[in-house]
Amino acid sequence: MNNYRKRLFILLMVLSLVLFSFIISIIWSAFISNNVIIKILLWFILGLLLSFSIIFLLGIFLLVYKIHYGKAIGVFNPLIKGTIKFLYPLIMALCSIFKIDKDKVKGSFIEINNELLLNNSKNKFAPHEILILLPHCIQNSPCSHKITVDVSNCKKCGNCQVGDIIDLTQKYNVKLAIATGGTIARKIIKETKPKSIVAVACERDLSSGILDTDPLPVIGILNLRPFGPCYNTGVDLKKLEEGLKFLLKEVE
């Protein structure tokens, strides 16, 4: 994983926590009162918010520890993921304020998500419990055999990677689905009820999908875009297979 990208996301997590604390202080100043009951209530709320801040700070510390030392801390993954999920909207707000490339930050988030997932040896599943979820733009655009409704429509002509991915799913006996967008992806997940997913998409769709499906384990693999976004995209088949192998209980 790129160290710069990891540091970027963690730095933004720290800054977002500072922003959260600043918002708390502003609210405190705005509602301060001489009324005893209101003061007690405000102190209670302040204590509660500060407790959350300490928990989030611990989550950031554990994430830094994991990345720096590379040691397994699977038991703390829920705390780390919860911290990320809470601070994520603030991180995106900071990106807008300081004109930081959101795709870089989202890519960093995806890599951190994958590292936390791969760090947890409990994430092992039977083949029928795993779903490979692909974007429709991975199919060769001029192809008349559309696979969004039925993947078996693919004729494996070799003009795109869909045929190779079908072969991969048949090799490991896992599910495969094609999504035309986030809404369809959520519908597919609801209908197929997988226990884990290997998803291929762009930074935006992957990051939102990982957050939306939490706590479902999702390994995110960024698509390849030699012709630009959403058109004749591809995927690193080696990374795709590695993700499958990790999730599978047994690989022959």
Short mmCIF file of N, CA, C and O in Angstrom, two decimals, residues 22-79:
data_model
loop_
_atom_site.label_atom_id
_atom_site.label_comp_id
_atom_site.label_asym_id
_atom_site.label_seq_id
_atom_site.Cartn_x
_atom_site.Cartn_y
_atom_site.Cartn_z
N PHE A 22 -13.85 21.16 17.61
CA PHE A 22 -14.10 22.58 17.45
C PHE A 22 -15.60 22.86 17.42
O PHE A 22 -16.09 23.82 18.03
N ILE A 23 -16.33 22.02 16.70
CA ILE A 23 -17.79 22.17 16.63
C ILE A 23 -18.40 22.02 18.02
O ILE A 23 -19.32 22.76 18.40
N ILE A 24 -17.87 21.08 18.79
CA ILE A 24 -18.35 20.89 20.17
C ILE A 24 -18.16 22.16 20.98
O ILE A 24 -19.07 22.60 21.71
N SER A 25 -16.98 22.77 20.87
CA SER A 25 -16.69 23.98 21.65
C SER A 25 -17.57 25.14 21.23
O SER A 25 -18.01 25.94 22.06
N ILE A 26 -17.86 25.23 19.93
CA ILE A 26 -18.75 26.30 19.43
C ILE A 26 -20.16 26.12 20.00
O ILE A 26 -20.79 27.08 20.46
N ILE A 27 -20.63 24.88 19.96
CA ILE A 27 -21.97 24.60 20.50
C ILE A 27 -22.01 24.91 21.99
O ILE A 27 -22.97 25.50 22.50
N TRP A 28 -20.95 24.54 22.70
CA TRP A 28 -20.86 24.81 24.14
C TRP A 28 -20.93 26.31 24.42
O TRP A 28 -21.66 26.77 25.29
N SER A 29 -20.17 27.08 23.66
CA SER A 29 -20.13 28.54 23.86
C SER A 29 -21.47 29.18 23.53
O SER A 29 -21.90 30.13 24.19
N ALA A 30 -22.14 28.64 22.51
CA ALA A 30 -23.40 29.24 22.06
C ALA A 30 -24.53 29.01 23.05
O ALA A 30 -25.44 29.85 23.18
N PHE A 31 -24.49 27.89 23.75
CA PHE A 31 -25.62 27.53 24.62
C PHE A 31 -25.31 27.65 26.11
O PHE A 31 -26.11 27.23 26.93
N ILE A 32 -24.14 28.20 26.43
CA ILE A 32 -23.80 28.33 27.85
C ILE A 32 -24.81 29.23 28.56
O ILE A 32 -25.30 30.21 28.00
N SER A 33 -25.16 28.86 29.76
CA SER A 33 -26.22 29.56 30.48
C SER A 33 -25.93 29.55 31.98
O SER A 33 -25.18 28.71 32.48
N ASN A 34 -26.54 30.50 32.68
CA ASN A 34 -26.41 30.56 34.14
C ASN A 34 -27.40 29.64 34.84
O ASN A 34 -27.31 29.42 36.05
N ASN A 35 -28.35 29.13 34.08
CA ASN A 35 -29.34 28.22 34.65
C ASN A 35 -28.66 26.91 35.06
O ASN A 35 -27.98 26.27 34.26
N VAL A 36 -28.86 26.50 36.32
CA VAL A 36 -28.17 25.32 36.86
C VAL A 36 -28.55 24.06 36.10
O VAL A 36 -27.68 23.24 35.76
N ILE A 37 -29.83 23.89 35.83
CA ILE A 37 -30.29 22.68 35.13
C ILE A 37 -29.69 22.60 33.73
O ILE A 37 -29.22 21.55 33.29
N ILE A 38 -29.71 23.75 33.04
CA ILE A 38 -29.15 23.78 31.69
C ILE A 38 -27.64 23.52 31.74
O ILE A 38 -27.09 22.81 30.88
N LYS A 39 -26.98 24.07 32.76
CA LYS A 39 -25.54 23.84 32.91
C LYS A 39 -25.24 22.36 33.10
O LYS A 39 -24.31 21.81 32.50
N ILE A 40 -26.02 21.70 33.94
CA ILE A 40 -25.82 20.27 34.19
C ILE A 40 -26.03 19.47 32.91
O ILE A 40 -25.25 18.56 32.58
N LEU A 41 -27.09 19.84 32.19
CA LEU A 41 -27.38 19.16 30.93
C LEU A 41 -26.25 19.36 29.92
O LEU A 41 -25.83 18.42 29.25
N LEU A 42 -25.76 20.59 29.84
CA LEU A 42 -24.67 20.89 28.91
C LEU A 42 -23.39 20.15 29.29
O LEU A 42 -22.68 19.64 28.41
N TRP A 43 -23.11 20.09 30.59
CA TRP A 43 -21.92 19.35 31.04
C TRP A 43 -22.05 17.86 30.70
O TRP A 43 -21.07 17.21 30.32
N PHE A 44 -23.26 17.34 30.83
CA PHE A 44 -23.49 15.93 30.50
C PHE A 44 -23.26 15.69 29.00
O PHE A 44 -22.58 14.73 28.61
N ILE A 45 -23.83 16.57 28.18
CA ILE A 45 -23.67 16.44 26.73
C ILE A 45 -22.21 16.60 26.34
O ILE A 45 -21.68 15.85 25.51
N LEU A 46 -21.54 17.59 26.96
CA LEU A 46 -20.13 17.81 26.67
C LEU A 46 -19.30 16.59 27.04
O LEU A 46 -18.42 16.16 26.28
N GLY A 47 -19.58 16.02 28.20
CA GLY A 47 -18.86 14.82 28.63
C GLY A 47 -19.07 13.66 27.67
O GLY A 47 -18.13 12.91 27.36
N LEU A 48 -20.31 13.53 27.19
CA LEU A 48 -20.63 12.46 26.25
C LEU A 48 -19.87 12.64 24.94
O LEU A 48 -19.27 11.70 24.41
N LEU A 49 -19.87 13.87 24.43
CA LEU A 49 -19.18 14.16 23.18
C LEU A 49 -17.67 14.00 23.31
O LEU A 49 -16.99 13.49 22.41
N LEU A 50 -17.14 14.42 24.46
CA LEU A 50 -15.70 14.25 24.69
C LEU A 50 -15.33 12.77 24.79
O LEU A 50 -14.25 12.36 24.36
N SER A 51 -16.23 11.98 25.36
CA SER A 51 -16.00 10.53 25.43
C SER A 51 -15.90 9.94 24.04
O SER A 51 -15.02 9.11 23.75
N PHE A 52 -16.81 10.38 23.16
CA PHE A 52 -16.75 9.93 21.77
C PHE A 52 -15.44 10.35 21.12
O PHE A 52 -14.83 9.59 20.36
N SER A 53 -15.01 11.57 21.41
CA SER A 53 -13.75 12.07 20.83
C SER A 53 -12.58 11.20 21.26
O SER A 53 -11.69 10.90 20.46
N ILE A 54 -12.57 10.80 22.52
CA ILE A 54 -11.49 9.95 23.04
C ILE A 54 -11.53 8.58 22.36
O ILE A 54 -10.49 8.02 21.99
N ILE A 55 -12.74 8.05 22.18
CA ILE A 55 -12.89 6.76 21.50
C ILE A 55 -12.38 6.85 20.06
O ILE A 55 -11.66 5.97 19.58
N PHE A 56 -12.75 7.94 19.38
CA PHE A 56 -12.30 8.12 18.00
C PHE A 56 -10.78 8.29 17.93
O PHE A 56 -10.13 7.78 17.02
N LEU A 57 -10.22 8.99 18.92
CA LEU A 57 -8.77 9.16 18.97
C LEU A 57 -8.08 7.81 19.16
O LEU A 57 -7.05 7.54 18.54
N LEU A 58 -8.68 6.97 19.99
CA LEU A 58 -8.15 5.62 20.19
C LEU A 58 -8.22 4.82 18.89
O LEU A 58 -7.28 4.09 18.54
N GLY A 59 -9.33 4.98 18.16
CA GLY A 59 -9.48 4.29 16.88
C GLY A 59 -8.40 4.71 15.90
O GLY A 59 -7.83 3.87 15.18
N ILE A 60 -8.09 6.00 15.85
CA ILE A 60 -7.04 6.50 14.97
C ILE A 60 -5.68 5.95 15.39
O ILE A 60 -4.87 5.53 14.56
N PHE A 61 -5.43 5.95 16.70
CA PHE A 61 -4.16 5.43 17.22
C PHE A 61 -3.98 3.96 16.84
O PHE A 61 -2.89 3.54 16.40
N LEU A 62 -5.03 3.17 16.99
CA LEU A 62 -4.95 1.74 16.65
C LEU A 62 -4.71 1.53 15.16
O LEU A 62 -3.99 0.62 14.76
N LEU A 63 -5.31 2.39 14.35
CA LEU A 63 -5.10 2.30 12.90
C LEU A 63 -3.64 2.60 12.56
O LEU A 63 -3.02 1.89 11.75
N VAL A 64 -3.10 3.65 13.16
CA VAL A 64 -1.69 4.01 12.93
C VAL A 64 -0.78 2.87 13.39
O VAL A 64 0.18 2.51 12.71
N TYR A 65 -1.10 2.29 14.54
CA TYR A 65 -0.31 1.18 15.09
C TYR A 65 -0.31 0.00 14.13
O TYR A 65 0.73 -0.60 13.85
N LYS A 66 -1.50 -0.32 13.61
CA LYS A 66 -1.63 -1.45 12.69
C LYS A 66 -0.81 -1.22 11.42
O LYS A 66 -0.08 -2.10 10.96
N ILE A 67 -0.93 -0.03 10.86
CA ILE A 67 -0.24 0.26 9.61
C ILE A 67 1.27 0.34 9.81
O ILE A 67 2.05 -0.16 9.00
N HIS A 68 1.69 0.94 10.91
CA HIS A 68 3.12 1.13 11.15
C HIS A 68 3.83 -0.18 11.48
O HIS A 68 4.91 -0.47 10.95
N TYR A 69 3.20 -0.99 12.34
CA TYR A 69 3.85 -2.22 12.78
C TYR A 69 3.38 -3.45 12.01
O TYR A 69 4.01 -4.50 12.08
N GLY A 70 2.28 -3.33 11.29
CA GLY A 70 1.78 -4.45 10.51
C GLY A 70 1.34 -5.63 11.34
O GLY A 70 1.37 -6.77 10.88
N LYS A 71 0.92 -5.37 12.57
CA LYS A 71 0.52 -6.45 13.45
C LYS A 71 -1.00 -6.63 13.43
O LYS A 71 -1.75 -5.68 13.24
N ALA A 72 -1.42 -7.86 13.64
CA ALA A 72 -2.84 -8.18 13.62
C ALA A 72 -3.55 -7.61 14.84
O ALA A 72 -3.12 -7.83 15.97
N ILE A 73 -4.59 -6.85 14.60
CA ILE A 73 -5.41 -6.30 15.70
C ILE A 73 -6.88 -6.47 15.33
O ILE A 73 -7.68 -5.55 15.48
N GLY A 74 -7.20 -7.66 14.82
CA GLY A 74 -8.54 -7.91 14.32
C GLY A 74 -9.64 -7.61 15.32
O GLY A 74 -10.72 -7.15 14.94
N VAL A 75 -9.36 -7.81 16.62
CA VAL A 75 -10.38 -7.58 17.63
C VAL A 75 -10.78 -6.11 17.70
O VAL A 75 -11.88 -5.77 18.13
N PHE A 76 -9.88 -5.22 17.27
CA PHE A 76 -10.16 -3.78 17.32
C PHE A 76 -10.67 -3.24 15.98
O PHE A 76 -10.93 -2.03 15.87
N ASN A 77 -10.79 -4.10 14.98
CA ASN A 77 -11.25 -3.63 13.67
C ASN A 77 -12.60 -2.92 13.72
O ASN A 77 -12.79 -1.90 13.06
N PRO A 78 -13.58 -3.42 14.50
CA PRO A 78 -14.87 -2.71 14.57
C PRO A 78 -14.72 -1.28 15.09
O PRO A 78 -15.40 -0.37 14.60
N LEU A 79 -13.84 -1.08 16.07
CA LEU A 79 -13.61 0.27 16.60
C LEU A 79 -12.98 1.16 15.54
O LEU A 79 -13.40 2.31 15.34
#
